[in-house]
Tab-separated table of C-alpha atoms in Angstrom:
chain	number	residue	atom	x	y	z
A	1	MET	CA	57.860	134.984	121.871
A	2	LYS	CA	54.839	133.024	120.676
A	3	TYR	CA	54.223	129.301	120.993
A	4	GLY	CA	57.818	128.929	122.181
A	5	VAL	CA	59.308	130.463	119.038
A	6	SER	CA	61.573	133.494	119.422
A	7	SER	CA	61.539	135.960	116.573
A	8	THR	CA	62.536	139.539	115.943
A	9	GLU	CA	59.878	139.849	113.228
A	10	PRO	CA	56.629	141.657	114.161
A	11	PRO	CA	53.516	139.457	114.294
A	12	GLN	CA	51.508	139.224	111.089
A	13	GLU	CA	48.566	140.915	112.830
A	14	GLU	CA	50.738	143.965	113.531
A	15	LEU	CA	51.993	144.019	109.951
A	16	ALA	CA	48.439	143.895	108.633
A	17	THR	CA	47.360	146.673	110.986
A	18	GLY	CA	50.278	148.849	109.885
A	19	GLU	CA	49.477	148.271	106.216
A	20	ARG	CA	45.844	149.259	106.731
A	21	SER	CA	46.818	152.340	108.738
A	22	THR	CA	49.113	153.544	105.956
A	23	ARG	CA	46.444	152.958	103.307
A	24	ASN	CA	43.965	154.920	105.399
A	25	ARG	CA	46.456	157.794	105.607
A	26	ILE	CA	46.907	157.741	101.830
A	27	ALA	CA	43.148	157.719	101.204
A	28	ARG	CA	42.664	160.528	103.702
A	29	SER	CA	45.344	162.601	101.994
A	30	VAL	CA	43.567	162.182	98.659
A	31	LEU	CA	40.313	163.231	100.325
A	32	ASP	CA	41.906	166.323	101.853
A	33	HIS	CA	43.998	167.419	98.865
A	34	GLY	CA	42.119	166.060	95.863
A	35	PRO	CA	43.507	163.858	93.050
A	36	SER	CA	47.199	163.297	93.746
A	37	THR	CA	50.206	161.685	92.135
A	38	ALA	CA	52.275	159.054	93.891
A	39	ALA	CA	55.033	161.650	94.197
A	40	ASP	CA	52.667	164.137	95.865
A	41	LEU	CA	51.513	161.513	98.366
A	42	ALA	CA	55.036	160.344	99.123
A	43	LYS	CA	56.132	163.912	99.898
A	44	ARG	CA	53.122	164.651	102.099
A	45	LEU	CA	53.291	161.425	104.090
A	46	GLY	CA	57.059	160.955	104.300
A	47	LEU	CA	57.020	157.658	102.403
A	48	THR	CA	58.941	156.357	99.422
A	49	GLN	CA	57.202	156.500	96.077
A	50	ALA	CA	57.603	152.721	95.748
A	51	ALA	CA	55.748	152.171	99.030
A	52	VAL	CA	53.007	154.612	98.025
A	53	ARG	CA	52.537	152.883	94.670
A	54	ARG	CA	52.241	149.506	96.382
A	55	HIS	CA	49.518	150.808	98.697
A	56	LEU	CA	47.789	152.577	95.811
A	57	ASP	CA	47.622	149.276	93.922
A	58	SER	CA	45.806	147.765	96.908
A	59	LEU	CA	43.450	150.739	97.216
A	60	VAL	CA	42.629	150.499	93.507
A	61	ALA	CA	41.893	146.778	93.909
A	62	GLU	CA	39.589	147.618	96.836
A	63	ASN	CA	37.787	150.284	94.737
A	64	VAL	CA	38.775	153.023	97.187
A	65	VAL	CA	40.767	155.083	94.659
A	66	GLU	CA	40.991	155.075	90.874
A	67	PRO	CA	43.770	156.236	88.523
A	68	ARG	CA	43.111	159.143	86.191
A	69	GLU	CA	45.066	161.116	83.651
A	70	GLN	CA	46.256	164.357	85.196
A	71	ARG	CA	44.636	167.443	83.744
A	72	VAL	CA	47.106	169.806	82.150
A	73	TYR	CA	46.286	173.495	81.879
A	74	GLY	CA	48.107	175.460	79.197
A	75	THR	CA	50.772	173.950	76.967
A	76	ARG	CA	51.377	170.253	77.576
A	77	THR	CA	55.003	169.270	77.999
A	78	ARG	CA	56.547	166.335	76.175
A	79	GLY	CA	56.172	162.864	77.614
A	80	ARG	CA	53.325	161.028	79.222
A	81	PRO	CA	51.228	163.011	81.723
A	82	ALA	CA	51.555	161.977	85.340
A	83	LYS	CA	48.889	159.634	86.657
A	84	VAL	CA	46.809	160.929	89.544
A	85	PHE	CA	44.657	158.975	91.977
A	86	ALA	CA	41.194	160.126	93.020
A	87	LEU	CA	38.687	158.713	95.480
A	88	THR	CA	35.873	156.599	94.059
A	89	ASP	CA	32.303	157.028	95.313
A	90	CYS	CA	32.872	153.936	97.444
A	91	GLY	CA	36.043	155.409	98.921
A	92	ARG	CA	34.384	158.739	99.638
A	93	ASP	CA	31.502	157.020	101.421
A	94	ALA	CA	33.994	155.410	103.789
A	95	PHE	CA	34.740	158.791	105.341
A	96	ASP	CA	32.503	160.686	107.698
A	97	GLN	CA	30.818	163.412	105.677
A	98	SER	CA	28.295	164.407	108.373
A	99	TYR	CA	25.662	162.074	106.911
A	100	ASP	CA	25.190	160.514	110.345
A	101	LYS	CA	24.455	163.921	111.841
A	102	LEU	CA	22.128	164.778	108.989
A	103	ALA	CA	20.208	161.512	109.476
A	104	ALA	CA	20.027	161.989	113.255
A	105	ASP	CA	18.820	165.568	112.811
A	106	ALA	CA	16.148	164.406	110.361
A	107	LEU	CA	14.887	161.725	112.753
A	108	HIS	CA	14.881	164.241	115.593
A	109	TRP	CA	12.758	166.570	113.464
A	110	ILE	CA	10.336	163.745	112.640
A	111	SER	CA	10.037	162.903	116.329
A	112	GLN	CA	9.440	166.493	117.380
A	113	ALA	CA	7.032	167.201	114.527
A	114	ALA	CA	4.929	164.265	115.705
A	115	GLY	CA	4.743	165.718	119.209
A	116	GLY	CA	7.710	164.064	120.899
A	117	GLY	CA	7.448	161.381	123.567
A	118	GLU	CA	5.644	158.178	122.579
A	119	LYS	CA	4.133	159.836	119.506
A	120	GLY	CA	7.581	160.871	118.363
A	121	GLU	CA	8.978	157.371	118.889
A	122	ALA	CA	6.080	155.911	116.917
A	123	ALA	CA	6.718	158.353	114.068
A	124	VAL	CA	10.387	157.374	113.887
A	125	ALA	CA	9.395	153.690	113.940
A	126	ALA	CA	6.943	154.294	111.097
A	127	PHE	CA	9.680	156.008	109.077
A	128	ALA	CA	12.072	153.092	109.718
A	129	ARG	CA	9.480	150.551	108.549
A	130	ALA	CA	8.729	152.606	105.442
A	131	ARG	CA	12.458	152.773	104.680
A	132	PHE	CA	12.771	148.989	104.658
A	133	ALA	CA	9.497	148.556	102.775
A	134	ALA	CA	10.858	150.763	99.994
A	135	GLN	CA	13.803	148.422	99.437
A	136	ALA	CA	11.969	145.146	100.107
A	137	GLY	CA	11.459	144.212	96.461
A	138	ALA	CA	15.023	143.297	95.548
A	139	TYR	CA	15.598	141.511	98.854
A	140	ARG	CA	12.379	139.510	98.557
A	141	GLU	CA	13.214	138.460	95.009
A	142	THR	CA	16.623	137.179	96.110
A	143	VAL	CA	15.298	135.312	99.139
A	144	GLU	CA	12.327	133.724	97.372
A	145	ALA	CA	14.553	132.511	94.543
A	146	ALA	CA	16.620	130.431	96.997
A	147	PRO	CA	15.620	126.995	98.353
A	148	PRO	CA	14.118	127.229	101.882
A	149	GLU	CA	17.275	125.860	103.503
A	150	GLU	CA	19.434	128.505	101.765
A	151	ARG	CA	17.329	131.610	102.352
A	152	THR	CA	19.361	132.926	105.275
A	153	GLU	CA	22.498	132.671	103.139
A	154	ALA	CA	20.686	134.437	100.277
A	155	LEU	CA	19.672	137.264	102.615
A	156	ALA	CA	23.285	137.548	103.803
A	157	ARG	CA	24.485	137.950	100.216
A	158	ALA	CA	21.890	140.637	99.530
A	159	LEU	CA	22.885	142.517	102.680
A	160	SER	CA	26.567	142.289	101.758
A	161	ALA	CA	25.809	143.857	98.387
A	162	ASP	CA	24.400	146.835	100.316
A	163	GLY	CA	27.494	147.200	102.487
A	164	TYR	CA	26.536	145.211	105.591
A	165	ALA	CA	29.304	142.570	105.237
A	166	ALA	CA	26.871	139.841	106.249
A	167	THR	CA	27.426	136.119	106.717
A	168	ALA	CA	25.236	133.169	107.674
A	169	ARG	CA	26.361	130.315	109.881
A	170	ASN	CA	24.896	127.303	111.599
A	171	ALA	CA	23.982	127.549	115.272
A	172	PRO	CA	22.334	125.157	117.756
A	173	VAL	CA	18.730	124.573	116.612
A	174	GLY	CA	18.994	127.234	113.943
A	175	GLU	CA	21.155	129.718	112.071
A	176	GLN	CA	22.761	133.053	112.835
A	177	LEU	CA	22.761	135.976	110.443
A	178	CYS	CA	25.790	138.135	111.272
A	179	GLN	CA	26.290	141.686	109.975
A	180	HIS	CA	29.885	142.770	110.495
A	181	HIS	CA	29.241	146.351	109.397
A	182	CYS	CA	26.290	148.698	109.891
A	183	PRO	CA	26.208	151.935	107.842
A	184	VAL	CA	23.681	153.489	110.261
A	185	ALA	CA	25.141	152.271	113.561
A	186	HIS	CA	25.822	155.733	114.989
A	187	VAL	CA	22.283	156.892	114.263
A	188	ALA	CA	20.788	153.639	115.575
A	189	GLU	CA	22.503	154.288	118.913
A	190	GLN	CA	20.073	157.187	119.348
A	191	TYR	CA	17.130	155.628	117.515
A	192	PRO	CA	16.865	151.857	118.182
A	193	GLN	CA	13.682	151.887	116.104
A	194	LEU	CA	16.000	151.404	113.104
A	195	CYS	CA	17.237	148.096	114.519
A	196	GLU	CA	13.723	147.053	115.479
A	197	ALA	CA	12.380	147.746	111.991
A	198	GLU	CA	15.274	145.823	110.453
A	199	THR	CA	14.495	142.807	112.632
A	200	GLU	CA	10.836	142.937	111.602
A	201	PHE	CA	12.015	143.171	107.981
A	202	PHE	CA	14.111	140.012	108.355
A	203	SER	CA	11.178	138.236	109.974
A	204	GLU	CA	8.922	139.145	107.064
A	205	LEU	CA	11.453	138.140	104.417
A	206	LEU	CA	12.187	134.754	106.012
A	207	GLY	CA	8.588	134.093	106.969
A	208	THR	CA	9.332	133.274	110.589
A	209	HIS	CA	9.958	134.744	114.018
A	210	VAL	CA	13.604	135.818	114.392
A	211	GLN	CA	15.446	137.117	117.432
A	212	ARG	CA	18.046	139.857	117.507
A	213	LEU	CA	20.808	138.784	119.887
A	214	ALA	CA	23.272	141.657	119.520
A	215	THR	CA	23.776	144.899	117.605
A	216	ILE	CA	26.729	147.091	116.734
A	217	ALA	CA	24.627	150.096	117.770
A	218	HIS	CA	24.360	148.611	121.267
A	219	GLY	CA	28.142	148.267	121.473
A	220	ASP	CA	28.480	144.659	120.329
A	221	GLY	CA	31.055	143.747	117.721
A	222	VAL	CA	28.557	142.236	115.284
A	223	CYS	CA	24.813	142.503	114.653
A	224	THR	CA	23.579	138.949	115.249
A	225	THR	CA	20.114	137.630	114.433
A	226	PHE	CA	18.952	134.121	115.312
A	227	ILE	CA	16.734	132.231	112.844
A	228	PRO	CA	15.160	128.963	114.116
A	229	ARG	CA	16.084	125.944	112.005
A	230	GLY	CA	13.499	124.757	109.521
A	231	SER	CA	11.313	127.823	109.909
A	232	SER	CA	12.467	129.925	106.973
A	233	GLY	CA	10.699	127.657	104.533
A	234	SER	CA	7.309	129.057	105.414
A	235	SER	CA	5.579	131.421	103.005
A	236	THR	CA	7.647	134.600	102.727
A	237	GLY	CA	5.738	137.715	103.605
A	238	GLN	CA	3.130	135.842	105.664
A	239	THR	CA	4.601	136.546	109.083
A	240	THR	CA	1.955	137.367	111.653
A	241	ARG	CA	1.854	140.659	113.519
A	242	SER	CA	2.531	138.862	116.790
A	243	ALA	CA	5.705	137.316	115.391
A	244	SER	CA	6.964	140.672	114.119
A	245	SER	CA	6.213	142.377	117.419
A	246	SER	CA	7.968	139.650	119.368
A	247	SER	CA	10.959	139.811	117.025
A	248	ALA	CA	11.328	143.540	117.531
A	249	SER	CA	11.078	143.396	121.287
A	250	THR	CA	14.793	142.777	121.723
A	251	ALA	CA	16.072	144.458	118.567
A	252	GLY	CA	18.791	146.992	119.198
A	253	ARG	CA	19.311	145.632	122.681
A	254	ASN	CA	21.372	142.750	123.957
A	255	PRO	CA	18.939	140.524	125.924
A	256	ALA	CA	21.830	139.064	127.848
């Protein structure tokens, strides 16, 4: 019973969760078994072919799988070949392929090669800054092309294009940049220098001091960065060292 209304129907939230769970199972089956027909998937997962096709349509729309013509070896039989569904690059990236472990191992090697301790931490921080510097061009172009009052929104769009599912929203005396997904969250749990470098990167792009309020790597639901109102109109790329250092002081950690 909800809001005084009795119903035997499951809540919409539960229906949505069930739909997503089934689609995940279908995508996982394609990952494990390779390109598959709707009939193959239905047999493996104990579903009807109609249900599988409906979920496949959604997965195709989400660019998780793509339809292909089934390869036929030997003499082709009469009739149209069965359609198979294969994972796209985007769909494959959604699964854990040990990239997190590879990245963590690489950062560990960098830290140890630099001597460990504070020297190692500094080396990882330098790598993180260099990583953002290498991709700064496209971000800077997008941000500088926007009016000063729309630069946070422009940065959010650029981040979303790179898989961070970012949004910008108004907040008291400023704005909040929210990243609902972080592709490197598991690695950043071990190496908060990644979050710190990202915060410095935002500060440089927006030309102002920013403050990281929460991060997914720290266990928060969303990475949240506060941008003071009216400050992002200053000259992009002219942030002082003191502002960047102050911005990074709470990155990757929840100051509350």
